[in-house]
Coordinates of C-alpha atoms and ligand atoms in Angstrom, one line a residue:
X4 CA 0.0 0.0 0.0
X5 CA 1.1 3.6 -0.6
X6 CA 2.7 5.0 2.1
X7 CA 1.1 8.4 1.8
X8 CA -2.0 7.0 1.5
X9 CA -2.2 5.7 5.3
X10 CA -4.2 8.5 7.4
X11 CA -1.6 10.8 9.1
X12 CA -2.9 10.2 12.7
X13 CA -2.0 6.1 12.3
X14 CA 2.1 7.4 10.2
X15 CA 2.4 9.6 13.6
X16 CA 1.3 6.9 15.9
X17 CA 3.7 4.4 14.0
X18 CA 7.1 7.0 14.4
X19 CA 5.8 7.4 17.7
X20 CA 6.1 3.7 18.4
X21 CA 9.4 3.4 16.7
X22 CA 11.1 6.2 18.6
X23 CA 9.7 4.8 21.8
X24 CA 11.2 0.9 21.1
X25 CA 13.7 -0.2 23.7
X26 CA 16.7 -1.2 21.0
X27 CA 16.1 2.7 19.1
X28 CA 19.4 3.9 18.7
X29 CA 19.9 8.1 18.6
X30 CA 21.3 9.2 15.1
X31 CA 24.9 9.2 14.7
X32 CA 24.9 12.3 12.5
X33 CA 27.6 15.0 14.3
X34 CA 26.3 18.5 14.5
X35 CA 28.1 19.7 11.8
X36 CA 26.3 17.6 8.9
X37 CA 22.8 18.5 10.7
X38 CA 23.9 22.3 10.0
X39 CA 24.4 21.9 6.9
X40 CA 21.7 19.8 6.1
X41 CA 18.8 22.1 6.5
X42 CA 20.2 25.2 4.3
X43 CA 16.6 26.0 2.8
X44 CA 15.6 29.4 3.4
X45 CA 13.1 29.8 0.5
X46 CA 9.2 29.0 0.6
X47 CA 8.4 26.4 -1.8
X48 CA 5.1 25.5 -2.8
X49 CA 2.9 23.9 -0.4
X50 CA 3.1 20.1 0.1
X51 CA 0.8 17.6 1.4
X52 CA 1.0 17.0 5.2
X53 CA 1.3 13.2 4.5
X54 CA 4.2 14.1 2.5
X55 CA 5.8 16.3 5.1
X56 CA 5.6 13.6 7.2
X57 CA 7.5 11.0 5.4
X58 CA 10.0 14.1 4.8
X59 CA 10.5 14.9 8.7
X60 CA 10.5 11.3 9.4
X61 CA 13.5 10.5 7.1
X62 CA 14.9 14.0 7.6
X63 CA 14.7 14.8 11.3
X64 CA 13.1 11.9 13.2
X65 CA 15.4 9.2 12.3
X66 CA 18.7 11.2 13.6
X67 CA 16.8 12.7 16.5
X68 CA 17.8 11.5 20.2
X69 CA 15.7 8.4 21.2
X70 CA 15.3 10.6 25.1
X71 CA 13.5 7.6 26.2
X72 CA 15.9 4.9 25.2
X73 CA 17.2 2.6 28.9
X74 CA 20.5 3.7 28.4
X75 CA 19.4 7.7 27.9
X76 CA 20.5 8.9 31.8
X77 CA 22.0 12.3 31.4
X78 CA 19.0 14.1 30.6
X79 CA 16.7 16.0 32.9
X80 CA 13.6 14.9 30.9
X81 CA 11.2 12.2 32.5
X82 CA 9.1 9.5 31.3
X83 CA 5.9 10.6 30.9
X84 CA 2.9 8.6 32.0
X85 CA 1.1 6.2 29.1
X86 CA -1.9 8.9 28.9
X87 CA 0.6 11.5 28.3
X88 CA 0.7 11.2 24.1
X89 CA -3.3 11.6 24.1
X90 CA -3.5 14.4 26.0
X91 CA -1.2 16.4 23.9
X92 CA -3.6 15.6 21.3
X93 CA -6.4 16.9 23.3
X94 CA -5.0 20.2 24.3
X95 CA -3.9 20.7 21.1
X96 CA -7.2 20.4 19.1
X97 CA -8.5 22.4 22.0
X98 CA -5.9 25.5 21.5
X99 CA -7.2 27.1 24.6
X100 CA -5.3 30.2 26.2
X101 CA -5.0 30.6 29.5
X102 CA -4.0 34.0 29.5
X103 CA -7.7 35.0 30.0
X104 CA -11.2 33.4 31.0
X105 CA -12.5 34.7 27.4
X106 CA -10.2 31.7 25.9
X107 CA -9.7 29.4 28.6
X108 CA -12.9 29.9 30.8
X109 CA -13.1 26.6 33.2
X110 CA -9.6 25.5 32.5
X111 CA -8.4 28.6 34.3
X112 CA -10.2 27.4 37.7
X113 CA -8.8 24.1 37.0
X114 CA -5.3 25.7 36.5
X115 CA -5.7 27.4 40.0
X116 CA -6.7 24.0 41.5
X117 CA -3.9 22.5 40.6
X118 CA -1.7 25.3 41.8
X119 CA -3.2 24.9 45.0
X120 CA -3.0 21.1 44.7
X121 CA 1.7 21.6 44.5
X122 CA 1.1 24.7 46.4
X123 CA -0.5 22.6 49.8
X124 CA 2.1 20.0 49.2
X125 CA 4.7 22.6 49.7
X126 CA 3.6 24.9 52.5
X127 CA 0.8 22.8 54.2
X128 CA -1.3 25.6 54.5
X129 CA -4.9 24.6 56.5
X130 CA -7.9 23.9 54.7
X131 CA -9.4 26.9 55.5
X132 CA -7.2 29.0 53.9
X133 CA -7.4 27.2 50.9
X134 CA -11.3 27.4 50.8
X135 CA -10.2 31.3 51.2
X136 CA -7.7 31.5 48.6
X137 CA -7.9 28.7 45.8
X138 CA -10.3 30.9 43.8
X139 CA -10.5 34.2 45.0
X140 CA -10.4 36.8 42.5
X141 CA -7.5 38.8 44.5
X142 CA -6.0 35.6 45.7
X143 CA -2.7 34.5 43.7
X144 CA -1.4 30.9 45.1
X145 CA 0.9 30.7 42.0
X146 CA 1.3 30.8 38.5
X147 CA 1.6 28.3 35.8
X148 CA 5.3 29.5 33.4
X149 CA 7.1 28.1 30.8
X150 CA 9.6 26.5 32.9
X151 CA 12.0 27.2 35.5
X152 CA 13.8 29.8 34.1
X153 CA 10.4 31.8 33.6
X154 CA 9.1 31.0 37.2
X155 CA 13.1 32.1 39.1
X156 CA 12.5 35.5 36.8
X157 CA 9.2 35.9 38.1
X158 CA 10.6 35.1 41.7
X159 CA 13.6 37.9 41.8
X160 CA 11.1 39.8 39.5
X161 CA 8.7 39.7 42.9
X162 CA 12.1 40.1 45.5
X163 CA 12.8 43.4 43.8
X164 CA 9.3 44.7 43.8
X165 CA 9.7 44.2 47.7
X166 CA 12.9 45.6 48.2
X167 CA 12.1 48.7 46.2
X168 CA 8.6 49.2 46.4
X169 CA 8.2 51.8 43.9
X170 CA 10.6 50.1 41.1
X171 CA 7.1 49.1 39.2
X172 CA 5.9 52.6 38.1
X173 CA 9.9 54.5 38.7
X174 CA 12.1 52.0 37.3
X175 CA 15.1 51.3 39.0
X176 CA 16.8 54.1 38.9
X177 CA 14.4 56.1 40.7
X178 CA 13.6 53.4 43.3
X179 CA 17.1 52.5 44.3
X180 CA 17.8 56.2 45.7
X181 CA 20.5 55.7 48.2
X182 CA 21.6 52.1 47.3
X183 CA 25.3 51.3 45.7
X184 CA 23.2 48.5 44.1
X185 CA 21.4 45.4 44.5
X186 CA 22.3 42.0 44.8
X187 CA 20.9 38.1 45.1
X188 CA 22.4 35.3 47.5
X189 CA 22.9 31.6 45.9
X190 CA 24.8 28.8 45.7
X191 CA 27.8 28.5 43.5
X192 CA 25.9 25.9 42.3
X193 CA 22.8 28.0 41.2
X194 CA 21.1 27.3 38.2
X195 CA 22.1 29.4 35.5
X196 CA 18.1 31.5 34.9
X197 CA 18.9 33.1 38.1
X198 CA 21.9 35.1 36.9
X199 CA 19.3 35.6 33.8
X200 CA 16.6 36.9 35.8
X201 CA 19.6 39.4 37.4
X202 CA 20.4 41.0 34.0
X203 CA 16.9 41.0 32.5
X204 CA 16.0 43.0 36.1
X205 CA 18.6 45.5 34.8
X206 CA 21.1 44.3 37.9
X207 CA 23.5 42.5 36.3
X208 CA 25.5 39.0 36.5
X209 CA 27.4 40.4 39.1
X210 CA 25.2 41.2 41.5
X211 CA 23.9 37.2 41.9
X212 CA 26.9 36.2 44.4
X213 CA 27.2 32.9 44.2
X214 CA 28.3 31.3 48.0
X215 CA 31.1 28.1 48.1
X216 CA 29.5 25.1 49.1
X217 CA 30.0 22.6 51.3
X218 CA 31.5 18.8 51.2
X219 CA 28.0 17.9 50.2
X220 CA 27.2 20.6 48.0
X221 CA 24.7 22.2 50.1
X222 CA 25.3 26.3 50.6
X223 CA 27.7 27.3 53.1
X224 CA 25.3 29.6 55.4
X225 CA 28.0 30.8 57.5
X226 CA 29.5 31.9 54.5
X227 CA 26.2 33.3 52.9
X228 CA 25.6 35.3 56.5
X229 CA 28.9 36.8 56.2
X230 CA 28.1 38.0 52.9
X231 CA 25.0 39.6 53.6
X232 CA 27.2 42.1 56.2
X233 CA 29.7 42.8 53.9
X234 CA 26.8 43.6 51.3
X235 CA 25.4 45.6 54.0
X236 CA 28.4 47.5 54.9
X237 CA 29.0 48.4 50.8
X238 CA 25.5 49.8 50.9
X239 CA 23.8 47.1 48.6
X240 CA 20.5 45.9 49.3
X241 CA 20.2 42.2 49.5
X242 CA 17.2 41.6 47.9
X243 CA 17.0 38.2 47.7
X244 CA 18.2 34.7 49.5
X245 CA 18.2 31.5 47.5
X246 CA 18.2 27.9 48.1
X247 CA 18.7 25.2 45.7
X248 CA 16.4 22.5 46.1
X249 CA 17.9 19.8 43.6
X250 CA 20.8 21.2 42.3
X251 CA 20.8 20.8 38.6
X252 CA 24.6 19.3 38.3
X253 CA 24.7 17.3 41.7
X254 CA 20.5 17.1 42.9
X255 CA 21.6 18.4 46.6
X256 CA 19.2 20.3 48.7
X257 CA 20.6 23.4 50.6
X258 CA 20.1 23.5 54.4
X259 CA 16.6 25.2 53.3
X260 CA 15.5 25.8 57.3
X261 CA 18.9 27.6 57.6
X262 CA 18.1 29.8 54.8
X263 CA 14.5 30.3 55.9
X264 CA 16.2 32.0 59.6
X265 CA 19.2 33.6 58.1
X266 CA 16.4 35.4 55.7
X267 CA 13.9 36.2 57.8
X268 CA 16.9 37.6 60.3
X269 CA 17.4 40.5 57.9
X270 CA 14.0 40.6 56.2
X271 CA 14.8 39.6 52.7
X272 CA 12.6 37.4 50.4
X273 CA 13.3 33.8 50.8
X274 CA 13.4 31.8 47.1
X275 CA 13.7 28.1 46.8
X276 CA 14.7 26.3 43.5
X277 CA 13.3 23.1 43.2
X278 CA 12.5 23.3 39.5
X279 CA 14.1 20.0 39.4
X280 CA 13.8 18.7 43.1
X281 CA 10.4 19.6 43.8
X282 CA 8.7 16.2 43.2
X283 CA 11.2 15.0 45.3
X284 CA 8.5 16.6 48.2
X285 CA 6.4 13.4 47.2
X286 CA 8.7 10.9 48.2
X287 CA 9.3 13.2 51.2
X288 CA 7.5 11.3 53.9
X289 CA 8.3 7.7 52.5
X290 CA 9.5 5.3 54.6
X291 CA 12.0 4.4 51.6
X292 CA 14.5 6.7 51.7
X293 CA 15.6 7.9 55.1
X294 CA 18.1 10.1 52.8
X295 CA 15.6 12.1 51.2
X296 CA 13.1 12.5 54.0
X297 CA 13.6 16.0 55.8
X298 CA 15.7 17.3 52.7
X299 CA 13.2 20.2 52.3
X300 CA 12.6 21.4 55.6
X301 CA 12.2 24.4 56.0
X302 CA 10.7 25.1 52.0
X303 CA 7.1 26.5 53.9
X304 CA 9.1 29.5 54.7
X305 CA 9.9 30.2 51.2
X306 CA 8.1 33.1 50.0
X307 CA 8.3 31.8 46.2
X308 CA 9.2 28.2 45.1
X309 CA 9.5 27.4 41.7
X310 CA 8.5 23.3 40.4
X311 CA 9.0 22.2 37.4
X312 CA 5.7 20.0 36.0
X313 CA 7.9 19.0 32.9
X314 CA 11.1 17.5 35.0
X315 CA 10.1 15.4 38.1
X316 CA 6.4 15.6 38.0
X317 CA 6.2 14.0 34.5
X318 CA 4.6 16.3 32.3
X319 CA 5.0 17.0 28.7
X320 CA 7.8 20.6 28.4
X321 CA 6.5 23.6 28.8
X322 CA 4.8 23.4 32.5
X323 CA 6.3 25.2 34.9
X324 CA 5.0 26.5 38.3
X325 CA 6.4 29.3 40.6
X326 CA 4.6 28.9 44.1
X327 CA 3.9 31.8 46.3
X328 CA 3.2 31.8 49.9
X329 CA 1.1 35.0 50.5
X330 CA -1.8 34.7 47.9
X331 CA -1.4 38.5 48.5
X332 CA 2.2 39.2 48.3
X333 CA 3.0 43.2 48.0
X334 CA 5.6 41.9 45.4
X335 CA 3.0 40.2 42.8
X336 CA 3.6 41.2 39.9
X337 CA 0.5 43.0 37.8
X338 CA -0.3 43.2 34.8
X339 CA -3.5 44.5 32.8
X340 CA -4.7 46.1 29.9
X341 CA -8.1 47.9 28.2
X342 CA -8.8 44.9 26.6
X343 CA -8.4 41.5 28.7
X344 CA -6.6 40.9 32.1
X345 CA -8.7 43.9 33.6
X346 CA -8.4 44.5 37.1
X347 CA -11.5 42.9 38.3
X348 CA -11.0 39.8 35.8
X349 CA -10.5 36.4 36.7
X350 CA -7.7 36.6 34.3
X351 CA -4.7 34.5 34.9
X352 CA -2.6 36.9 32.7
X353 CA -2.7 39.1 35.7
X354 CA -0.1 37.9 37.3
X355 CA 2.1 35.9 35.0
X356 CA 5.2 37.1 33.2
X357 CA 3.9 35.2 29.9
X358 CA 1.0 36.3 28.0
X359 CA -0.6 33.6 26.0
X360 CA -0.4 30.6 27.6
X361 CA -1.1 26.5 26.6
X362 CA -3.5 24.9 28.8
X363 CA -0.2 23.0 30.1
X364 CA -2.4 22.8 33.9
X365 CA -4.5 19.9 31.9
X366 CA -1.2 17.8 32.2
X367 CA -0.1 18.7 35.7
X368 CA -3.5 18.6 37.0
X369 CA -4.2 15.0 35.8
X370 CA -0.9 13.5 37.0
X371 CA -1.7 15.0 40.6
X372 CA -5.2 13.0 40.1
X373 CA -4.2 9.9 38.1
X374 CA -0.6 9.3 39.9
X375 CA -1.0 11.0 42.6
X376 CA 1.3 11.5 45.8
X377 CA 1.6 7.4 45.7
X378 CA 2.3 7.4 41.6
X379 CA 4.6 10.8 41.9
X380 CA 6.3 9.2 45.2
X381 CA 7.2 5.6 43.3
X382 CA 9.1 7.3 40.3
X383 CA 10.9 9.6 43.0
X384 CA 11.6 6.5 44.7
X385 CA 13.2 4.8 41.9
X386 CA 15.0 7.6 40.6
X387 CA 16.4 7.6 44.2
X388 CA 17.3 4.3 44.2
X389 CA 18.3 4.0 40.5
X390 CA 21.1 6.8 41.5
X391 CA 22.1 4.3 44.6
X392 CA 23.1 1.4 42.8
X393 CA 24.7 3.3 40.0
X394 CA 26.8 4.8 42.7
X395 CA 27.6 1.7 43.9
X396 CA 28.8 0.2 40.5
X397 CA 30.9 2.9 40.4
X398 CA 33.5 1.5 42.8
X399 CA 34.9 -1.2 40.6
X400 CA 38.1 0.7 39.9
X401 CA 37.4 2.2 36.5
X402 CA 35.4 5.3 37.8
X403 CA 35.2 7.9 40.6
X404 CA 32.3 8.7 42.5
X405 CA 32.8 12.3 43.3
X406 CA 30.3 12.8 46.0
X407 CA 27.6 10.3 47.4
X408 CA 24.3 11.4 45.8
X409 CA 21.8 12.7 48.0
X410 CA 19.0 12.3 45.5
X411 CA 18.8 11.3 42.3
X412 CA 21.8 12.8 40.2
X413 CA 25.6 11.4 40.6
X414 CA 29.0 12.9 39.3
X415 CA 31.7 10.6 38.8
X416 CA 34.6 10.2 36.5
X417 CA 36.7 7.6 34.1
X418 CA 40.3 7.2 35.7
X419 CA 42.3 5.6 32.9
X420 CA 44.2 2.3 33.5
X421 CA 47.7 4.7 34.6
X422 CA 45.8 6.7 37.2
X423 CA 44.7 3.7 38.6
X424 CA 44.5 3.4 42.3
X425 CA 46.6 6.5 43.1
X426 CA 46.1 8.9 45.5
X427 CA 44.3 12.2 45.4
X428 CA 47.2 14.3 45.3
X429 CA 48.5 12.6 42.2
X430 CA 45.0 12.3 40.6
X431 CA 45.0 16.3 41.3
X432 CA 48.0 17.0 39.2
X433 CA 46.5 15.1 36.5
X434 CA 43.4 17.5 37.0
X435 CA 44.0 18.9 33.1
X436 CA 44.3 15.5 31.5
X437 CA 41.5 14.0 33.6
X438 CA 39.0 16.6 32.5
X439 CA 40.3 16.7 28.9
X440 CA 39.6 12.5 29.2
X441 CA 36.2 12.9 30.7
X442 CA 35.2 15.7 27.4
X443 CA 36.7 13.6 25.1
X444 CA 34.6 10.1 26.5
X445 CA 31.6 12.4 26.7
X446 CA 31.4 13.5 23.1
X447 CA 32.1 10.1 21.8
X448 CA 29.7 8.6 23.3
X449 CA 27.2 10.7 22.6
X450 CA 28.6 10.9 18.8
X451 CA 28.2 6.7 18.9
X452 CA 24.4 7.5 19.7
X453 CA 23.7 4.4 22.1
X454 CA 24.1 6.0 25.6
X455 CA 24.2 8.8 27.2
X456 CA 25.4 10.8 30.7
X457 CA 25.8 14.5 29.9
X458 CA 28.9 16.7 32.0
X459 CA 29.6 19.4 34.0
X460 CA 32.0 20.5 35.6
X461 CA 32.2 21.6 39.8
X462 CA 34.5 22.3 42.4
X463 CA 34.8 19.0 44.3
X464 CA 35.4 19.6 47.7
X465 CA 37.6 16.4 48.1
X466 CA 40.5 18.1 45.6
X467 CA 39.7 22.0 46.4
X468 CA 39.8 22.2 42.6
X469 CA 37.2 22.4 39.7
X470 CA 36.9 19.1 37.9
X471 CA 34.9 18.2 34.8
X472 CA 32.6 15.3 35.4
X473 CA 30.4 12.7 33.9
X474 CA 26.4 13.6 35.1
X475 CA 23.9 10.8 35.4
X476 CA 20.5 12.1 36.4
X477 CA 17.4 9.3 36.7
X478 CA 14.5 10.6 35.7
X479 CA 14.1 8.3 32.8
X480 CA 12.0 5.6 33.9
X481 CA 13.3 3.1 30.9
X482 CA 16.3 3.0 33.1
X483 CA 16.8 -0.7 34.3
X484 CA 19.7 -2.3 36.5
X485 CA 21.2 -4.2 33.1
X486 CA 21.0 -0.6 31.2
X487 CA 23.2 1.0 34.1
X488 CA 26.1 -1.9 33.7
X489 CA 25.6 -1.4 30.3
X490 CA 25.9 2.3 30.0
X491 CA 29.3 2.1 32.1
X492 CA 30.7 -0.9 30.1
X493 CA 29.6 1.0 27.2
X494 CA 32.0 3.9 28.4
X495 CA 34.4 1.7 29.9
X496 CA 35.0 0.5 26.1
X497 CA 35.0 4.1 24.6
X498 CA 37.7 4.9 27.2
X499 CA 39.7 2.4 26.2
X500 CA 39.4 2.7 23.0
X501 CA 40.9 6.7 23.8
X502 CA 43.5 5.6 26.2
X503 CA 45.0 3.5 23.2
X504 CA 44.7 6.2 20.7
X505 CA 46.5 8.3 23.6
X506 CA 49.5 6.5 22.9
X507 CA 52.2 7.9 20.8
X508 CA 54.4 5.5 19.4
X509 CA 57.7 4.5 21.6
X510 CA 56.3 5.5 24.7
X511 CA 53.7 3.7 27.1
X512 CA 52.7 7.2 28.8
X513 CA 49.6 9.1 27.8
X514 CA 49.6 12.2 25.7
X515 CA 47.0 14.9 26.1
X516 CA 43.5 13.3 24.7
X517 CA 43.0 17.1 23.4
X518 CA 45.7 15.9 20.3
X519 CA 43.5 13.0 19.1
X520 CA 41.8 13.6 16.3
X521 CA 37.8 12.3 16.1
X522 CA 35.8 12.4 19.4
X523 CA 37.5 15.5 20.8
X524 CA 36.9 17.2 17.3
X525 CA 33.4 17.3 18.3
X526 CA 33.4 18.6 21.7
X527 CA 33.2 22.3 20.9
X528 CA 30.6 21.9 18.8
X529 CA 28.7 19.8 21.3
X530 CA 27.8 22.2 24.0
X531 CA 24.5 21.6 24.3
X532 CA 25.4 18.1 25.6
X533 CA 26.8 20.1 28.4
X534 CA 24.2 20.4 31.4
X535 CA 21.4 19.9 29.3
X536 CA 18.5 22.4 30.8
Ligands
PLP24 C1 15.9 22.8 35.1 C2 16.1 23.8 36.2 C3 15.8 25.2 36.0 C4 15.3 25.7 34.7 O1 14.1 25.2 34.3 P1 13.6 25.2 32.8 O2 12.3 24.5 32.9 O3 14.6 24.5 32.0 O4 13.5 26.6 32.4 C5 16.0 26.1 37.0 N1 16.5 25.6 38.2 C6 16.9 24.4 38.4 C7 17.4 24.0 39.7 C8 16.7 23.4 37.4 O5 17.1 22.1 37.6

C-alpha cells in the first residue's frame, strides 16, 4: 500500500512507536552535517501534510535522540505517563489560552486548583485558607510558566518589587535612591536563569553572588551570612536569598531551614529552587528513603518556590509553576490592559510574566489525580534508588564517584588504566588530562548515539579544585539495572578505545587526549550536551 496513503494520525502513531522501542538507537549524524543539512531558506510550494511527514520522518526523526531509550540517563527529561501522548492531542485540538477566562474559561479554575493542589504540598497551608484562597479573584497561590527559568525571573522579578517598592511605576533608577546596588544570594551551584533573571532585572550578572559550598554541595550559610554584612556594609540591598532545592549538576538540597532564619533575620525574600527537586516533596514522607526524608525542611518558609511539571512531576515541556506563599504578596507582579486581564478579571494573565499561555495545567492537574502523591512518590523512589546502585557500581576501579548522591543525580569520573589506584594528590595533578579524558569520552559517546550521561564541571570539595565530570541524572523511567552496567561498560570500552589512541608511538605514557583527532573534534561543537537544561 502507498505510504502516503495511510491516514496521518495512524504514520504519527507508527514513528511514535518506533522512537519509543527499547533497542532505538539516537542518530549518529555530528552537529556539523545537521547544520548543513537544513540550508533551505526559500518558501516552496505547499506540500501535502502526509508528504511532510515521510519528509520529517527521514529527515529529522530518524537522527533525533531516542530521550526515552534505557540507556538515555544524562537528561533532565522524565518518562511521561502512558496517557501523556493523548492528551497532547487533546490540548492541542483544543488550543485554549490561559492568559484569560475569554479563551480558557473553566480550565483557568482548574489551572488554580492544581496550583493549590503543589502549592499545599509545599507549604501545608490549613484547609481553610485554601477554601479562602484557591479561587478568589485577588488571591494569587501561583502561577503556571514556561519553565523554571520563567518561574526564578518571576521570583527575583517579585524580590525586587519588595525591596524597592516603587521600582514598578519609577524603574530602578528612581527606586534604588541611596543604594550602591542590588544584589541576590545563591549557591555557587545556582542554576544558571537566576543570573538571567539578574540581567533582565537591569542588575546585572554580578550582582547574583554565588556562595562556596559545602562537602556535600549544600550552601555554606556561614558563608552566605557573612556575605549579607559585607553587602550591607557596601550599601547594597540584598534583595533576595536563595536555596537550591535539587541542584541541577549534583541534585543536593541546601540546608533550606537555615536559609529560611538567616532570611527572615534581615527581612529579605526567601526563594527556593526546586524546579528539578520539587517532586522529590512526594517521596518526602516515604519510609523508603531515610536520605531524602527531611531534605526540604524548612521550604514552607519560602516566599516563592518554583517546580517544574515537565522535570520530576512528569509532564509533557512547557509546564512550569512558581509557588507563592502570601496569595497577596505586596511583590505580585501586575499586569492589565483595556482589553483583557482587567483589574477585576479572573484573568490568569494578571499575574504571569507570559502572555498567551497553553493549557499546560491539563497535564499537571491530571498527573496529581491519576498518579498522585503514591504514583509521583514511586518514580521519586526509583529515581532515588536507581542513582544508589549506579553509585555503587561505580566502585569497581574504572570510575570515581565524586560525591555520594543525595538524591537522584551522581557525578563521577573515568580514571584511565595509569591513574589507577593512586592517591588524590597525584589524581590532582592530573586534573587537566582528567577533565580533557572525561570531554573527550563524553562526546564520543554521545557521537556513537547508544548511551548517554551528559557533563559538568564543579569544584569537588575532596581536591579544592574544579573538575569536569560525567552527570547521570534518573528521571528516565526506561532506566533498568542491566542498562546501568551497560551504560558504564559501554563507556568503559569508549575509554579504552581513547587511552589506546592516547599513545604515541615508543612511549607507554599518555599524551593529552586534546591531540587525538575524532571524538575530541566534536566537543566544541557539542555544547548543548553540556548540562542539558
Ligand atoms: C531545570 C532547572 C531550571 C530551569 O528550568 P527550565 O524549565 O529548563 O526553564 C531552574 N533551576 C533548576 C534547579 C533546574 O534544575
Amino acid at each position: 500500500m502507498d505510504e502516503a496513503a495511510v491516514p496521518l494520525a495512524v504514520r504519527v502513531e507508527q514513528f511514535v512507536q518506533k522512537l519509543r522501542s527499547p533497542e532505538v538507537l539516537c542518530g549518529n549524524e555530528s552537529l556539523h552535517e545537521l547544520s548543513t543539512a537544513f540550508m533551505n531558506c526559500q518558501l516552496l510550494p505547499p506540500m501535502a501534510p502526509s508528504e511532510y511527514l515521510e519528509w520529517l520522518k527521514r529527515e529529522v526523526l530518524d537522527k533525533e535522540v531516542a530521550i526515552d531509550s534505557p540507556m538515555m540517563m544524562g537528561h533532565m527529561t522524565n518518562t511521561l505517563p502512558d496517557y501523556m501522548p493523548e492528551m497532547g492531542k487533546l490540548v492541542t485540538a483544543l488550543n485554549l489560552n490561559l492568559v484569560k477566562t475569554e479563551t480558557g474559561k473553566a480550565t483557568t479554575f482548574l489551572e488554580r486548583e492544581a496550583l493549590a493542589l503543589l502549592h499545599r504540598e509545599v507549604f501545608q497551608k490549613e484547609e481553610q485558607f485554601y477554601e479562602e484562597h484557591m479561587q478568589s479573584r485577588t488571591s494569587c497561590l501561583g502561577t503556571m510558566t514556561s519553565g523554571g527559568t520563567t518561574a526564578n525571573i518571576q521570583a527575583l522579578w517579585m524580590a525586587r518589587n519588595r525591596a524597592f517598592p516603587e521600582v514598578e511605576q519609577r524603574g530602578l533608577v528612581g527606586a534604588m535612591k541611596g543604594w550602591a546596588g542590588a544584589v541576590v544570594l545563591a549557591s555557587e551551584l545556582a542554576h544558571y536563569s537566576l543570573a538571567k533573571a539578574m540581567r533582565l532585572l537591569g542588575l546585572g550578572s554580578e550582582s547574583l553572588i554565588r556562595i562556596p559550598t559545602d562537602e556535600t554541595f549544600r550552601v555554606d550559610v556561614k558563608a552566605m551570612e557573612e556575605e549579607i554584612h559585607r553587602c550591607q556594609a557596601a550599601h547594597l540591598k540584598v534583595l533576595a536569598v536563595v536555596g537550591l532545592a535539587g541542584a541541577t549538576e549534583t541534585g543536593s538540597v541546601d540546608d533550606l531551614e537555615a536559609l529560611a532564619a538567616l532570611a527572615e533575620r534581615f527581612d529579605v525574600h526567601f526563594h527556593v529552587d526546586a524546579a528539578w527537586g520539587g517532586g522529590l516533596l512526594f517521596g518526602h514522607e516515604a519510609q523508603w528513603s531515610p536520605n531524602v526524608a527531611g531534605l526540604f525542611r524548612g521550604v514552607r518558609r519560602a516566599h516563592t518556590v518554583s517546580v517544574d511539571g515537565h522535570k520530576l512531576l512528569c509532564t509533557p515541556m512547557g509546564a512550569g509553576t512558581l509557588l507563592i506563599r502570601d496569595p497577596c504578596d505586596p511583590g505580585l507582579i501586575t499586569n492589565s490592559a483595556r482589553y483583557i486581564i482587567r483589574e477585576d478579571s479572573f484573568d490568569q494573565g494578571r499575574f504571569t510574566l507570559e502572555g498567551s499561555r497553553p493549557a499546560m495545567a491539563i497535564y499537571l492537574h491530571m498527573n496529581l489525580r491519576c498518579l498522585g502523591r503514591e504514583g509521583l512518590a514511586l518514580r521519586v523512589q526509583k529515581s532515588c534508588e536507581l542513582a544508589r546502585r549506579f553509585w555503587e557500581l561505580l566502585s569497581d576501579g574504572s570510575f570515581e564517584g565524586i560525591a555520594e548522591p543525595s538524591t537522584n543525580i551522581v557525578l563521577y569520573r573515568y580514571i584511565p588504566q595509569y591513574l589507577r589506584g593512586c592517591e588524590p594528590s597525584v589524581l590532582k595533578a592530573h586534573g587537566k588530562a582528567l577533565d580533557e579524558f572525561q570531554i573527550s569520552l563524553q562526546a564520543a559517546q554521545s557521537l556513537a548515539g547508544r548511551s548517554f550521561v551528559s557533563r559538568t564541571s564543579v569544584r569537588a570539595p575532596r581536591y579544592g579544585a574544579s573538575l569536569v565530570c560525567l552527570r547521570a541524572v534518573f528521571g528516565n523511567m526506561a532506566i533498568t539495572e542491566a542498562s546501568l552496567v551497560e551504560t558504564l561498560r559501554e563507556q568503559e570500552v569508549l575509554a579504552q578505545q581513547i587511552e589506546g589512541l592516547d599513545k604515541a608511538p615508543g612511549t607507554d605514557g599518555p599524551t593529552s587526549p586534546s591531540t587525538t583527532t575524532g571524538p575530541a573534534s566534536e566537543t566544541d561543537t557539542s555544547s548543548e550536551f553540556i548540562v542539558t537544561s
